[in-house]
mmCIF file of C-alpha atoms in Angstrom:
data_model
loop_
_atom_site.group_PDB
_atom_site.id
_atom_site.type_symbol
_atom_site.label_atom_id
_atom_site.label_comp_id
_atom_site.label_asym_id
_atom_site.label_seq_id
_atom_site.Cartn_x
_atom_site.Cartn_y
_atom_site.Cartn_z
ATOM 1 C CA VAL C 1 7.687 -60.702 -28.297
ATOM 2 C CA THR C 2 5.084 -59.346 -31.132
ATOM 3 C CA SER C 3 5.942 -55.879 -31.842
ATOM 4 C CA GLY C 4 9.963 -55.395 -30.777
ATOM 5 C CA VAL C 5 12.400 -53.494 -30.970
ATOM 6 C CA ALA C 6 15.979 -54.484 -31.067
ATOM 7 C CA TYR C 7 18.849 -52.482 -29.972
ATOM 8 C CA ILE C 8 22.227 -53.134 -30.975
ATOM 9 C CA THR C 9 25.107 -53.704 -28.811
ATOM 10 C CA THR C 10 26.823 -50.509 -28.612
ATOM 11 C CA SER C 11 29.992 -52.869 -26.609
ATOM 12 C CA LYS C 12 31.343 -54.141 -30.097
ATOM 13 C CA SER C 13 33.125 -51.922 -32.541
ATOM 14 C CA TYR C 14 30.156 -53.774 -34.884
ATOM 15 C CA ILE C 15 27.944 -56.954 -35.616
ATOM 16 C CA GLU C 16 27.406 -59.436 -38.392
ATOM 17 C CA TYR C 17 24.932 -60.439 -39.457
ATOM 18 C CA LYS C 18 23.885 -62.791 -42.223
ATOM 19 C CA GLU C 19 20.789 -61.846 -45.074
ATOM 20 C CA VAL C 20 18.071 -63.815 -45.133
ATOM 21 C CA ALA C 21 17.417 -63.631 -49.489
ATOM 22 C CA THR C 22 21.082 -64.232 -49.958
ATOM 23 C CA GLY C 23 22.974 -66.027 -47.510
ATOM 24 C CA ASN C 24 25.194 -62.776 -47.515
ATOM 25 C CA THR C 25 27.262 -61.928 -44.648
ATOM 26 C CA GLY C 26 27.314 -58.405 -43.853
ATOM 27 C CA TYR C 27 28.205 -55.976 -41.111
ATOM 28 C CA THR C 28 26.568 -53.027 -38.535
ATOM 29 C CA ALA C 29 27.388 -50.707 -35.927
ATOM 30 C CA GLY C 30 25.022 -49.638 -33.073
ATOM 31 C CA SER C 31 26.860 -46.805 -32.331
ATOM 32 C CA TYR C 32 25.519 -45.312 -35.755
ATOM 33 C CA GLY C 33 22.193 -47.000 -35.684
ATOM 34 C CA VAL C 34 21.315 -48.599 -32.592
ATOM 35 C CA ASP C 35 17.826 -49.922 -33.252
ATOM 36 C CA ALA C 36 16.185 -52.269 -35.510
ATOM 37 C CA ALA C 37 13.063 -53.385 -36.258
ATOM 38 C CA TYR C 38 12.642 -57.154 -34.227
ATOM 39 C CA LEU C 39 10.972 -59.489 -36.667
ATOM 40 C CA GLY C 40 10.952 -62.689 -34.759
ATOM 41 C CA SER C 41 13.417 -65.599 -33.247
ATOM 42 C CA TYR C 42 14.352 -68.217 -35.943
ATOM 43 C CA ASN C 43 17.213 -71.094 -35.691
ATOM 44 C CA GLY C 44 18.565 -69.535 -32.470
ATOM 45 C CA LYS C 45 18.888 -65.988 -34.579
ATOM 46 C CA ALA C 46 17.352 -63.073 -33.949
ATOM 47 C CA ARG C 47 15.848 -61.798 -37.077
ATOM 48 C CA ILE C 48 15.666 -57.682 -37.986
ATOM 49 C CA LYS C 49 15.150 -55.472 -40.298
ATOM 50 C CA ILE C 50 18.169 -52.043 -40.602
ATOM 51 C CA SER C 51 19.030 -50.101 -43.333
ATOM 52 C CA GLY C 52 16.606 -52.479 -45.872
ATOM 53 C CA VAL C 53 18.174 -55.756 -44.918
ATOM 54 C CA VAL C 54 16.233 -58.400 -43.082
ATOM 55 C CA ALA C 55 19.175 -60.199 -40.812
ATOM 56 C CA ASP C 56 19.822 -63.070 -38.618
ATOM 57 C CA VAL C 57 22.167 -61.657 -35.995
ATOM 58 C CA ASN C 58 23.565 -63.459 -32.417
ATOM 59 C CA PRO C 59 20.768 -63.534 -29.737
ATOM 60 C CA SER C 60 23.723 -61.629 -27.288
ATOM 61 C CA ASP C 61 24.598 -58.987 -30.027
ATOM 62 C CA VAL C 62 21.002 -57.455 -29.648
ATOM 63 C CA THR C 63 18.633 -56.923 -27.088
ATOM 64 C CA VAL C 64 14.889 -56.799 -27.471
ATOM 65 C CA VAL C 65 11.492 -55.336 -25.618
ATOM 66 C CA SER C 66 8.423 -54.895 -26.430
ATOM 67 C CA TYR C 67 7.325 -51.822 -28.775
ATOM 68 C CA SER C 68 6.113 -49.250 -26.590
ATOM 69 C CA SER C 69 5.369 -45.374 -27.174
ATOM 70 C CA ASP C 70 8.363 -44.054 -25.217
ATOM 71 C CA ARG C 71 10.642 -46.299 -26.515
ATOM 72 C CA ASP C 72 13.816 -44.954 -28.766
ATOM 73 C CA VAL C 73 12.978 -45.475 -32.273
ATOM 74 C CA SER C 74 13.954 -43.782 -35.367
ATOM 75 C CA TYR C 75 11.508 -42.314 -37.677
ATOM 76 C CA TYR C 76 10.940 -40.122 -40.912
ATOM 77 C CA ILE C 77 9.124 -36.879 -40.568
ATOM 78 C CA VAL C 78 8.327 -34.023 -42.695
ATOM 79 C CA SER C 79 9.939 -29.924 -41.338
ATOM 80 C CA ASP C 80 10.622 -27.025 -42.825
ATOM 81 C CA GLY C 81 10.762 -28.692 -46.693
ATOM 82 C CA TYR C 82 12.504 -31.546 -46.147
ATOM 83 C CA LEU C 83 11.836 -34.681 -45.275
ATOM 84 C CA LEU C 84 14.046 -35.958 -42.367
ATOM 85 C CA HIS C 85 15.510 -39.523 -40.784
ATOM 86 C CA ARG C 86 15.867 -38.955 -36.742
ATOM 87 C CA CYS C 87 17.925 -41.803 -36.530
ATOM 88 C CA TYR C 88 19.074 -43.131 -32.539
ATOM 89 C CA TYR C 89 22.627 -43.983 -31.915
ATOM 90 C CA GLY C 90 25.315 -45.008 -29.833
ATOM 91 C CA SER C 91 24.944 -46.394 -25.702
ATOM 92 C CA ASN C 92 23.033 -43.243 -24.762
ATOM 93 C CA HIS C 93 20.696 -43.750 -27.243
ATOM 94 C CA SER C 94 21.659 -39.585 -28.823
ATOM 95 C CA LEU C 95 18.833 -38.399 -31.352
ATOM 96 C CA GLY C 96 20.599 -37.739 -34.979
ATOM 97 C CA SER C 97 18.961 -35.828 -37.699
ATOM 98 C CA THR C 98 19.593 -36.410 -41.610
ATOM 99 C CA ARG C 99 18.411 -34.513 -44.959
ATOM 100 C CA VAL C 100 16.548 -37.225 -46.996
ATOM 101 C CA GLY C 101 14.875 -35.567 -49.598
ATOM 102 C CA PHE C 102 12.424 -32.842 -50.240
ATOM 103 C CA ALA C 103 8.884 -32.519 -48.731
ATOM 104 C CA SER C 104 7.529 -32.498 -52.574
ATOM 105 C CA ASP C 105 8.794 -35.656 -53.137
ATOM 106 C CA VAL C 106 6.421 -37.124 -50.567
ATOM 107 C CA SER C 107 3.761 -34.951 -50.889
ATOM 108 C CA TYR C 108 1.596 -38.139 -49.402
ATOM 109 C CA LEU C 109 3.390 -37.659 -45.808
ATOM 110 C CA SER C 110 2.088 -35.202 -43.547
ATOM 111 C CA ALA C 111 4.062 -32.698 -42.039
ATOM 112 C CA ASN C 112 5.560 -32.845 -38.291
ATOM 113 C CA THR C 113 3.981 -36.376 -38.311
ATOM 114 C CA LYS C 114 6.818 -39.324 -37.219
ATOM 115 C CA TYR C 115 6.936 -41.778 -39.794
ATOM 116 C CA TYR C 116 8.164 -45.472 -39.139
ATOM 117 C CA SER C 117 10.689 -47.712 -41.743
ATOM 118 C CA TYR C 118 13.919 -49.314 -41.461
ATOM 119 C CA ASP C 119 14.242 -49.381 -45.601
ATOM 120 C CA GLY C 120 13.602 -45.801 -45.978
ATOM 121 C CA HIS C 121 10.864 -46.819 -49.208
ATOM 122 C CA TYR C 122 7.843 -47.564 -47.435
ATOM 123 C CA PHE C 123 6.625 -45.334 -44.251
ATOM 124 C CA TYR C 124 4.068 -45.919 -41.698
ATOM 125 C CA THR C 125 2.366 -44.272 -38.922
ATOM 126 C CA SER C 126 2.301 -47.115 -36.688
ATOM 127 C CA TYR C 127 4.710 -49.436 -35.463
ATOM 128 C CA PRO C 128 3.092 -52.390 -34.696
ATOM 129 C CA THR C 129 1.368 -52.200 -38.215
ATOM 130 C CA MET C 130 4.901 -52.135 -39.646
ATOM 131 C CA ILE C 131 6.171 -54.805 -38.049
ATOM 132 C CA LYS C 132 3.232 -57.029 -39.377
ATOM 133 C CA ASP C 133 4.221 -56.449 -42.364
ATOM 134 C CA TYR C 134 7.484 -56.828 -42.474
ATOM 135 C CA GLN C 135 7.058 -60.026 -40.789
ATOM 136 C CA ASN C 136 5.231 -61.568 -43.729
ATOM 137 C CA SER C 137 7.083 -59.972 -46.136
ATOM 138 C CA ASN C 138 10.058 -58.280 -47.743
ATOM 139 C CA THR C 139 8.356 -57.748 -50.889
ATOM 140 C CA SER C 140 5.024 -56.210 -50.098
ATOM 141 C CA TYR C 141 3.710 -53.700 -47.694
ATOM 142 C CA PRO C 142 -0.247 -52.995 -47.810
ATOM 143 C CA ASN C 143 -0.327 -51.123 -44.839
ATOM 144 C CA ALA C 144 2.366 -49.037 -45.640
ATOM 145 C CA VAL C 145 1.028 -45.440 -46.125
ATOM 146 C CA ASN C 146 2.635 -44.878 -49.480
ATOM 147 C CA LYS C 147 2.153 -49.046 -50.305
ATOM 148 C CA SER C 148 2.164 -47.675 -54.319
ATOM 149 C CA ASN C 149 4.601 -45.282 -54.768
ATOM 150 C CA PRO C 150 7.596 -45.783 -52.782
ATOM 151 C CA PHE C 151 9.744 -43.110 -52.057
ATOM 152 C CA TYR C 152 13.763 -42.873 -52.956
ATOM 153 C CA ASN C 153 16.467 -40.593 -51.522
ATOM 154 C CA TYR C 154 17.663 -39.625 -55.011
ATOM 155 C CA TYR C 155 21.459 -38.568 -54.407
ATOM 156 C CA GLN C 156 21.467 -41.721 -52.264
ATOM 157 C CA PHE C 157 20.587 -44.055 -54.981
ATOM 158 C CA LEU C 158 22.498 -42.324 -58.142
ATOM 159 C CA SER C 159 25.207 -43.930 -60.063
ATOM 160 C CA HIS C 160 28.254 -42.659 -59.300
ATOM 161 C CA ARG C 161 28.140 -43.090 -63.145
ATOM 162 C CA SER C 162 27.210 -39.997 -64.018
ATOM 163 C CA LYS C 163 28.376 -36.524 -63.842
ATOM 164 C CA THR C 164 28.080 -33.207 -61.235
ATOM 165 C CA THR C 165 26.700 -29.716 -62.984
ATOM 166 C CA LEU C 166 28.333 -28.199 -60.045
ATOM 167 C CA THR C 167 32.133 -26.214 -60.538
ATOM 168 C CA PRO C 168 34.889 -26.928 -58.434
ATOM 169 C CA TYR C 169 34.247 -23.448 -57.617
ATOM 170 C CA ASN C 170 30.485 -24.167 -55.974
ATOM 171 C CA LEU C 171 32.338 -27.209 -53.963
ATOM 172 C CA ASP C 172 35.201 -25.009 -52.544
ATOM 173 C CA THR C 173 32.471 -22.705 -51.336
ATOM 174 C CA ILE C 174 30.790 -25.473 -49.660
ATOM 175 C CA THR C 175 34.280 -26.792 -48.104
ATOM 176 C CA ASN C 176 34.173 -23.119 -46.922
ATOM 177 C CA ASP C 177 30.860 -22.852 -45.626
ATOM 178 C CA LYS C 178 31.307 -25.911 -43.669
ATOM 179 C CA VAL C 179 34.654 -25.430 -42.113
ATOM 180 C CA GLY C 180 34.783 -21.530 -42.000
ATOM 181 C CA SER C 181 38.425 -20.185 -41.093
ATOM 182 C CA SER C 182 39.102 -23.623 -39.647
ATOM 183 C CA SER C 183 42.496 -26.122 -40.888
ATOM 184 C CA SER C 184 40.839 -28.243 -43.392
ATOM 185 C CA LYS C 185 42.837 -30.517 -45.984
ATOM 186 C CA MET C 186 39.042 -30.720 -48.060
ATOM 187 C CA LYS C 187 39.714 -26.714 -49.128
ATOM 188 C CA ASN C 188 40.589 -25.745 -52.334
ATOM 189 C CA MET C 189 40.489 -29.688 -54.102
ATOM 190 C CA GLY C 190 37.148 -28.873 -55.976
ATOM 191 C CA GLN C 191 39.277 -29.428 -59.051
ATOM 192 C CA TYR C 192 40.968 -32.202 -58.165
ATOM 193 C CA TYR C 193 36.859 -34.381 -57.638
ATOM 194 C CA ILE C 194 36.020 -33.038 -61.264
ATOM 195 C CA GLU C 195 38.923 -33.541 -62.637
ATOM 196 C CA ASN C 196 38.983 -37.007 -61.540
ATOM 197 C CA GLN C 197 35.236 -37.476 -62.161
ATOM 198 C CA ASN C 198 35.807 -36.577 -65.665
ATOM 199 C CA THR C 199 38.908 -38.933 -66.020
ATOM 200 C CA TYR C 200 37.728 -42.170 -64.054
ATOM 201 C CA GLY C 201 33.872 -41.651 -64.780
ATOM 202 C CA THR C 202 32.925 -41.377 -60.952
ATOM 203 C CA ASN C 203 30.712 -38.495 -59.974
ATOM 204 C CA ALA C 204 32.134 -35.944 -58.306
ATOM 205 C CA LEU C 205 29.549 -34.728 -56.219
ATOM 206 C CA LEU C 206 29.236 -38.530 -54.605
ATOM 207 C CA MET C 207 33.039 -38.529 -53.676
ATOM 208 C CA PHE C 208 32.560 -34.766 -52.507
ATOM 209 C CA GLY C 209 29.844 -35.782 -50.048
ATOM 210 C CA VAL C 210 31.079 -39.106 -48.654
ATOM 211 C CA SER C 211 34.300 -37.171 -48.198
ATOM 212 C CA GLY C 212 32.635 -34.623 -46.757
ATOM 213 C CA ASN C 213 31.258 -37.224 -43.881
ATOM 214 C CA GLU C 214 34.329 -39.468 -43.816
ATOM 215 C CA SER C 215 36.825 -36.812 -43.269
ATOM 216 C CA ALA C 216 34.825 -34.287 -40.808
ATOM 217 C CA TRP C 217 34.852 -31.780 -43.689
ATOM 218 C CA GLY C 218 39.112 -32.342 -43.893
ATOM 219 C CA THR C 219 39.107 -31.585 -40.095
ATOM 220 C CA SER C 220 39.808 -35.400 -38.662
ATOM 221 C CA GLY C 221 43.100 -36.628 -37.577
ATOM 222 C CA ILE C 222 43.407 -39.186 -40.418
ATOM 223 C CA ALA C 223 42.212 -36.117 -42.813
ATOM 224 C CA ARG C 224 44.601 -34.124 -41.291
ATOM 225 C CA ASP C 225 47.935 -36.218 -40.505
ATOM 226 C CA LYS C 226 47.325 -38.862 -42.978
ATOM 227 C CA ASN C 227 45.448 -36.898 -46.179
ATOM 228 C CA ASN C 228 42.899 -39.384 -46.186
ATOM 229 C CA LEU C 229 40.056 -37.911 -46.862
ATOM 230 C CA PHE C 230 37.700 -40.930 -47.232
ATOM 231 C CA GLY C 231 38.140 -43.144 -44.439
ATOM 232 C CA HIS C 232 40.231 -45.576 -46.422
ATOM 233 C CA GLY C 233 41.730 -47.965 -44.767
ATOM 234 C CA ALA C 234 40.168 -47.310 -40.840
ATOM 235 C CA VAL C 235 38.812 -50.317 -40.328
ATOM 236 C CA ASP C 236 36.252 -50.265 -36.635
ATOM 237 C CA SER C 237 38.387 -52.093 -34.560
ATOM 238 C CA ASN C 238 41.939 -49.694 -35.286
ATOM 239 C CA PRO C 239 40.894 -46.587 -37.784
ATOM 240 C CA TYR C 240 43.466 -44.299 -36.889
ATOM 241 C CA TYR C 241 45.974 -46.729 -37.376
ATOM 242 C CA GLY C 242 44.980 -48.589 -39.381
ATOM 243 C CA ALA C 243 44.165 -46.091 -42.489
ATOM 244 C CA ASN C 244 45.747 -45.521 -45.355
ATOM 245 C CA GLY C 245 48.429 -42.309 -45.806
ATOM 246 C CA TYR C 246 48.627 -40.152 -49.021
ATOM 247 C CA ALA C 247 51.259 -37.885 -50.080
ATOM 248 C CA ASN C 248 48.378 -35.067 -50.334
ATOM 249 C CA PRO C 249 44.449 -34.539 -50.058
ATOM 250 C CA GLN C 250 44.753 -35.173 -54.049
ATOM 251 C CA THR C 251 46.783 -38.256 -54.098
ATOM 252 C CA SER C 252 43.442 -39.226 -51.949
ATOM 253 C CA ILE C 253 40.698 -38.694 -54.061
ATOM 254 C CA LYS C 254 42.317 -39.556 -57.391
ATOM 255 C CA TYR C 255 42.935 -42.920 -55.263
ATOM 256 C CA HIS C 256 39.016 -43.176 -54.246
ATOM 257 C CA ALA C 257 38.404 -42.303 -57.938
ATOM 258 C CA GLU C 258 40.649 -44.875 -59.319
ATOM 259 C CA LYS C 259 40.625 -47.599 -57.140
ATOM 260 C CA PHE C 260 38.073 -47.484 -54.570
ATOM 261 C CA ILE C 261 35.249 -46.724 -56.716
ATOM 262 C CA SER C 262 35.795 -47.045 -60.689
ATOM 263 C CA ASN C 263 37.661 -50.001 -60.191
ATOM 264 C CA GLY C 264 36.558 -51.413 -56.814
ATOM 265 C CA TYR C 265 32.530 -51.105 -55.679
ATOM 266 C CA LEU C 266 31.655 -50.136 -59.043
ATOM 267 C CA ASP C 267 33.307 -53.532 -61.265
ATOM 268 C CA ASN C 268 30.758 -56.223 -61.009
ATOM 269 C CA GLU C 269 33.690 -58.233 -60.754
ATOM 270 C CA ASP C 270 34.875 -57.302 -57.593
ATOM 271 C CA TRP C 271 33.995 -59.095 -54.588
ATOM 272 C CA ARG C 272 32.508 -55.418 -52.654
ATOM 273 C CA TYR C 273 30.285 -54.740 -55.906
ATOM 274 C CA ASN C 274 26.292 -54.465 -54.564
ATOM 275 C CA GLY C 275 25.575 -51.776 -56.823
ATOM 276 C CA GLY C 276 27.159 -48.473 -58.031
ATOM 277 C CA HIS C 277 25.026 -46.065 -56.031
ATOM 278 C CA LEU C 278 26.098 -45.244 -52.208
ATOM 279 C CA GLY C 279 23.334 -47.049 -50.886
ATOM 280 C CA ASP C 280 22.342 -48.667 -47.338
ATOM 281 C CA LYS C 281 22.570 -51.756 -46.241
ATOM 282 C CA LEU C 282 20.634 -54.030 -49.006
ATOM 283 C CA SER C 283 22.446 -52.504 -51.711
ATOM 284 C CA GLY C 284 24.942 -49.747 -53.203
ATOM 285 C CA VAL C 285 28.644 -49.265 -51.948
ATOM 286 C CA ASN C 286 26.672 -49.140 -48.457
ATOM 287 C CA VAL C 287 26.781 -52.568 -48.123
ATOM 288 C CA ARG C 288 30.939 -53.296 -47.955
ATOM 289 C CA TYR C 289 32.386 -49.448 -47.175
ATOM 290 C CA ALA C 290 30.398 -49.039 -43.766
ATOM 291 C CA SER C 291 29.195 -50.368 -40.900
ATOM 292 C CA ASP C 292 27.041 -46.970 -40.613
ATOM 293 C CA PRO C 293 24.040 -48.399 -41.834
ATOM 294 C CA TYR C 294 23.081 -45.326 -42.797
ATOM 295 C CA TRP C 295 26.371 -44.267 -44.386
ATOM 296 C CA GLY C 296 24.669 -44.278 -47.664
ATOM 297 C CA GLU C 297 22.151 -41.144 -46.375
ATOM 298 C CA LYS C 298 24.631 -39.014 -44.627
ATOM 299 C CA ALA C 299 27.129 -38.800 -47.828
ATOM 300 C CA ALA C 300 23.921 -37.954 -49.727
ATOM 301 C CA SER C 301 22.439 -35.143 -47.497
ATOM 302 C CA VAL C 302 25.520 -32.636 -48.567
ATOM 303 C CA ASN C 303 23.136 -32.373 -51.479
ATOM 304 C CA TYR C 304 19.701 -31.463 -49.841
ATOM 305 C CA TYR C 305 22.096 -28.181 -47.994
ATOM 306 C CA TYR C 306 22.883 -26.194 -50.898
ATOM 307 C CA ASN C 307 21.633 -24.820 -54.343
ATOM 308 C CA TYR C 308 23.719 -25.293 -57.019
ATOM 309 C CA GLY C 309 24.076 -26.711 -59.999
ATOM 310 C CA ASN C 310 20.895 -28.845 -61.559
ATOM 311 C CA ASP C 311 22.036 -31.985 -60.741
ATOM 312 C CA TYR C 312 18.376 -33.071 -58.833
ATOM 313 C CA ASN C 313 16.110 -35.634 -60.798
ATOM 314 C CA LYS C 314 18.403 -34.527 -63.692
#
């Protein structure tokens, strides 16, 4: 297969890989992002690219097929003023959609046209052309539509060492809009995101987005039963019973800001440190926090649905 798609197995909660550039080990899950770019076979391993990282995986963990226009492959598209990432996941290859930027940021992309990319920075109208560029280099993309102007999702690559301009009221308004009259452990928590931002230097809006993504806006079983808004301890093999429990949801927010982010993922002497941004599988918190290769995109996406504050490009 010279121009192929690697579909990640969904029979495992996650698969492990080795980064080609660094030799570091990492993990991802087909249940969150099933397709990857197939770059070839090296030393008995299948080489893929997904969520920014070029990695070698066990052949038994992927199914490799030749690309054709009827294959289920993820893509980016400009629609209704936003750049969307439409990603296939799970055994049934269901299609999700995440806002990752404004159309005005990618004026070089035409509306309602499919663009392929497995790093979210360089876009292609031709899948085989993308594969050839990936096979030839991981630093140069001469045939990309935007070869001289890579795109970076602002909130996905914003450092946690920043402050939001949103108020507790703004955050509570977003939560109420998402959950309505349903019971949610995120309700009335806006003040605690802001307080812990100011105490520990961890952006309240980024933490808020993570909790919304991880806890289904405060309605998941782990949030409801354990006051855990961030999936702390919820390993893929045993998420509910492995998850941390807290006396109340505000304690969960404090623990996330202090222990997980400020003194954990943002501490460059901590083994989990890969940069202070939400990121992807190449860099940032996403590298070690979640098997979902697009966790960083999803946590960042909340900021493209609400027009509060003046954080964007600040």
